Coordinates of C-alpha atoms in Angstrom, one line a residue:
X30 CA -169.5 32.0 150.1
X31 CA -166.3 31.5 148.4
X32 CA -164.2 32.7 151.5
X33 CA -166.3 31.0 153.8
X34 CA -165.4 27.9 152.0
X35 CA -161.8 28.6 152.2
X36 CA -162.2 29.1 155.8
X37 CA -163.6 25.8 156.3
X38 CA -160.6 24.3 154.4
X39 CA -158.4 26.0 156.4
X40 CA -159.9 24.8 159.7
X41 CA -159.3 21.2 158.2
X42 CA -155.7 22.1 158.0
X43 CA -155.8 22.6 161.7
X44 CA -156.6 19.0 162.1
X45 CA -153.1 18.0 160.5
X46 CA -150.3 16.5 162.4
X47 CA -147.9 19.0 163.6
X48 CA -144.9 17.3 161.9
X49 CA -144.2 15.3 158.6
X50 CA -141.0 13.4 157.4
X51 CA -140.0 13.5 154.0
X52 CA -140.0 9.9 152.2
X53 CA -136.8 10.4 150.4
X54 CA -134.3 12.2 152.8
X55 CA -135.9 11.3 155.9
X56 CA -135.8 15.1 157.3
X57 CA -138.8 16.4 159.6
X58 CA -140.5 19.2 158.6
X59 CA -143.5 21.3 160.3
X60 CA -146.6 20.2 158.7
X61 CA -148.5 23.8 158.6
X62 CA -150.8 25.1 155.9
X63 CA -149.6 28.7 155.3
X64 CA -153.3 29.5 154.3
X65 CA -154.2 29.6 157.6
X66 CA -152.4 32.6 158.7
X67 CA -153.7 34.1 155.5
X68 CA -157.0 33.3 156.7
X69 CA -156.5 35.0 159.9
X70 CA -155.2 38.1 158.4
X71 CA -158.3 38.2 156.2
X72 CA -160.6 37.6 159.0
X73 CA -159.1 40.2 161.1
X74 CA -159.8 42.9 158.2
X75 CA -163.2 41.8 157.6
X76 CA -164.0 42.1 161.4
X77 CA -162.8 45.4 161.3
X78 CA -164.9 46.4 158.5
X79 CA -167.8 45.3 160.7
X80 CA -168.3 42.0 158.7
X81 CA -169.5 38.8 160.5
X82 CA -167.1 35.9 160.0
X83 CA -167.9 32.2 160.2
X84 CA -166.9 30.1 163.3
X85 CA -164.2 28.1 161.7
X86 CA -162.3 31.4 161.1
X87 CA -163.2 32.8 164.5
X88 CA -161.7 29.8 166.1
X89 CA -158.4 30.3 164.0
X90 CA -158.5 33.8 164.9
X91 CA -158.4 33.2 168.6
X92 CA -155.5 30.9 168.4
X93 CA -153.5 33.1 166.4
X94 CA -150.8 33.9 169.0
X95 CA -150.6 30.1 170.0
X96 CA -150.4 28.9 166.4
X97 CA -147.7 31.4 165.7
X98 CA -145.7 30.6 168.9
X99 CA -146.0 26.6 168.0
X100 CA -144.9 27.0 164.7
X101 CA -141.9 29.1 165.5
X102 CA -140.6 26.6 168.2
X103 CA -141.3 23.6 166.1
X104 CA -139.3 25.1 162.9
X105 CA -136.6 26.2 165.6
X106 CA -136.7 22.4 167.0
X107 CA -136.4 20.8 163.7
X108 CA -133.6 22.9 162.5
X109 CA -131.6 22.4 165.7
X110 CA -132.0 19.0 165.3
X111 CA -130.6 19.2 161.7
X112 CA -127.5 21.2 163.2
X113 CA -126.8 18.8 165.8
X114 CA -126.8 15.7 163.1
X115 CA -124.3 18.1 161.2
X116 CA -121.8 18.1 164.2
X117 CA -121.7 14.4 164.5
X118 CA -118.0 13.3 163.4
X119 CA -118.1 10.4 160.8
X120 CA -116.4 7.9 163.2
X121 CA -119.0 8.2 165.6
X122 CA -122.1 8.3 163.5
X123 CA -122.7 4.3 163.6
X124 CA -122.5 4.1 167.3
X125 CA -124.7 7.3 167.8
X126 CA -127.6 5.6 165.8
X127 CA -129.4 4.6 168.7
X128 CA -129.4 8.1 170.4
X129 CA -130.9 9.6 167.2
X130 CA -133.5 7.0 167.0
X131 CA -134.2 8.0 170.5
X132 CA -134.8 11.6 169.3
X133 CA -136.9 10.4 166.4
X134 CA -139.2 8.4 169.0
X135 CA -139.6 12.0 171.2
X136 CA -140.6 13.6 167.9
X137 CA -143.2 10.6 166.8
X138 CA -146.1 12.1 168.5
X139 CA -146.0 15.2 166.5
X140 CA -146.5 12.9 163.2
X141 CA -149.1 10.6 164.6
X142 CA -151.2 11.9 167.3
X143 CA -150.7 15.6 167.9
X144 CA -152.5 18.2 165.7
X145 CA -152.7 22.1 165.6
X146 CA -156.0 21.8 167.8
X147 CA -154.5 19.4 170.5
X148 CA -154.2 20.7 173.7
X149 CA -150.8 19.3 174.8
X150 CA -148.7 20.8 172.0
X151 CA -146.6 23.0 174.6
X152 CA -145.5 20.1 176.9
X153 CA -144.7 18.2 173.8
X154 CA -142.6 21.1 172.6
X155 CA -140.9 21.2 175.8
X156 CA -140.1 17.4 175.7
X157 CA -138.6 18.1 172.4
X158 CA -136.5 20.9 173.6
X159 CA -135.1 18.9 176.5
X160 CA -134.1 16.0 174.3
X161 CA -132.1 18.2 172.1
X162 CA -130.4 19.9 174.8
X163 CA -129.4 16.3 176.1
X164 CA -128.4 15.2 172.6
X165 CA -126.4 18.4 171.9
X166 CA -124.4 18.0 175.3
X167 CA -123.6 14.8 174.5
X168 CA -122.2 15.4 170.7
X169 CA -120.1 18.3 172.6
X170 CA -118.6 16.3 175.3
X171 CA -118.0 13.6 172.8
X172 CA -116.5 15.9 169.9
X173 CA -114.4 17.7 172.9
X174 CA -112.9 14.4 174.2
X175 CA -112.0 13.2 170.5
X176 CA -110.6 16.5 169.2
X177 CA -108.6 17.7 172.6
X178 CA -107.8 14.5 174.1
X179 CA -107.5 11.7 171.7
X180 CA -106.7 13.3 168.4
X181 CA -104.5 15.8 169.9
X182 CA -102.3 13.3 171.7
X183 CA -102.3 11.1 168.8
X184 CA -100.6 13.9 166.8
X185 CA -98.2 14.4 169.4
X186 CA -97.2 10.5 169.3
X187 CA -96.8 10.8 165.5
X188 CA -94.5 13.9 165.8
X189 CA -92.4 12.2 168.3
X190 CA -89.1 11.1 167.1
X191 CA -87.0 8.5 168.9
X192 CA -83.7 9.4 167.6
X193 CA -82.1 12.8 168.3
X194 CA -79.4 13.9 165.7
X195 CA -78.2 17.3 166.7
X196 CA -76.8 19.5 163.9
X197 CA -73.7 21.0 163.5
X198 CA -72.0 19.4 166.4
X199 CA -69.5 16.1 167.0
X200 CA -69.3 13.5 169.1
X201 CA -67.8 10.0 169.8
X202 CA -69.6 6.9 169.3
X203 CA -69.9 6.4 172.9
X204 CA -71.2 9.9 173.6
X205 CA -73.9 9.4 170.8
X206 CA -74.9 5.9 172.6
X207 CA -75.5 7.7 176.0
X208 CA -77.1 10.9 174.5
X209 CA -79.6 8.7 172.3
X210 CA -80.3 6.2 175.3
X211 CA -81.2 9.5 177.4
X212 CA -83.4 10.8 174.8
X213 CA -85.0 7.5 174.0
X214 CA -85.9 7.1 177.8
X215 CA -87.3 10.6 178.0
X216 CA -89.5 10.1 175.1
X217 CA -90.3 6.6 176.1
X218 CA -91.8 7.9 179.1
X219 CA -93.6 10.6 177.3
X220 CA -94.8 8.2 175.1
X221 CA -96.4 5.9 177.7
X222 CA -98.0 9.0 179.5
X223 CA -99.8 9.9 176.1
X224 CA -100.8 6.5 175.5
X225 CA -102.3 6.1 179.1
X226 CA -104.1 9.5 178.3
X227 CA -105.5 8.4 175.0
X228 CA -106.9 5.1 176.7
X229 CA -108.6 7.0 179.6
X230 CA -110.1 9.5 176.9
X231 CA -111.3 6.6 175.0
X232 CA -112.8 4.9 177.9
X233 CA -114.3 8.3 178.8
X234 CA -115.8 8.6 175.4
X235 CA -117.4 4.9 175.5
X236 CA -119.0 5.9 178.9
X237 CA -120.7 9.1 177.6
X238 CA -121.8 6.6 174.8
X239 CA -122.8 4.0 176.7
X240 CA -124.4 6.0 179.9
X241 CA -126.9 7.8 178.1
X242 CA -130.6 7.3 179.1
X243 CA -132.6 6.3 176.6
X244 CA -136.7 7.0 176.7
X245 CA -137.5 4.5 173.9
X246 CA -137.3 0.8 174.2
X247 CA -135.2 0.4 171.4
X248 CA -132.4 2.5 172.5
X249 CA -129.5 0.2 173.1
X250 CA -125.9 0.8 172.0
X251 CA -124.2 -2.3 170.2
X252 CA -121.3 -3.9 171.8
X253 CA -119.9 -4.6 168.3
X254 CA -120.1 -0.6 167.7
X255 CA -118.2 0.0 171.2
X256 CA -115.7 -2.5 170.1
X257 CA -115.4 -1.1 166.6
X258 CA -114.8 2.4 168.1
X259 CA -112.1 1.2 170.6
X260 CA -110.4 -1.0 168.1
X261 CA -110.1 2.2 165.7
X262 CA -108.3 3.9 168.4
X263 CA -105.9 1.1 169.2
X264 CA -104.9 0.9 165.6
X265 CA -104.5 4.6 165.3
X266 CA -102.2 4.7 168.6
X267 CA -100.2 2.0 166.6
X268 CA -99.9 3.5 163.5
X269 CA -98.7 6.6 165.1
X270 CA -95.8 4.8 167.1
X271 CA -94.7 3.4 163.5

């Protein structure tokens, strides 16, 4: 009787929502009672021994493969979401808030309506995977633009010297002036080219952020956040030139 009662309690666990959110840190967790898998193992043993098992245990036993698959996939999806969040550069955290809210919106049905007995868990998980893939692609492209096209060029600008002072050589004042004019002219063209590359990269970055397709109605990128991002790089280039 005690085991039958525990099997009924485990059945109740199947009626829980798929996902919960921690009230303090805001992280998502799979909402699955581990006692269900324990019940399934015990039910298998009892069946092999020739004992009859209650209907609630039989239902859980029949769903074992699906439950394990769904549990594993959801665990992976939520860990992947945390991993993607960890890749966000501090500078872009504010402007990407709508994108992560959109992903939260995709997760929401698993917190509100879907339980472990729902029939549409698989399409829900597929939808999560597609959302994570799209979000990962955005973050990867953004980080590539920032690291390899913006920050890299800003470092080159910072290291560029407009005065050339050759060591262990003598020259007249007029030769020095001609040499410096030639050097400054070449470096000015270099800096102008780098400035144009940085400007293009920043616009490409903003395009990636603003052209993202949101599924939720609240997915709107703030004009102020875009302006702050653009102004940040304007200041960075200016400071690199000093």
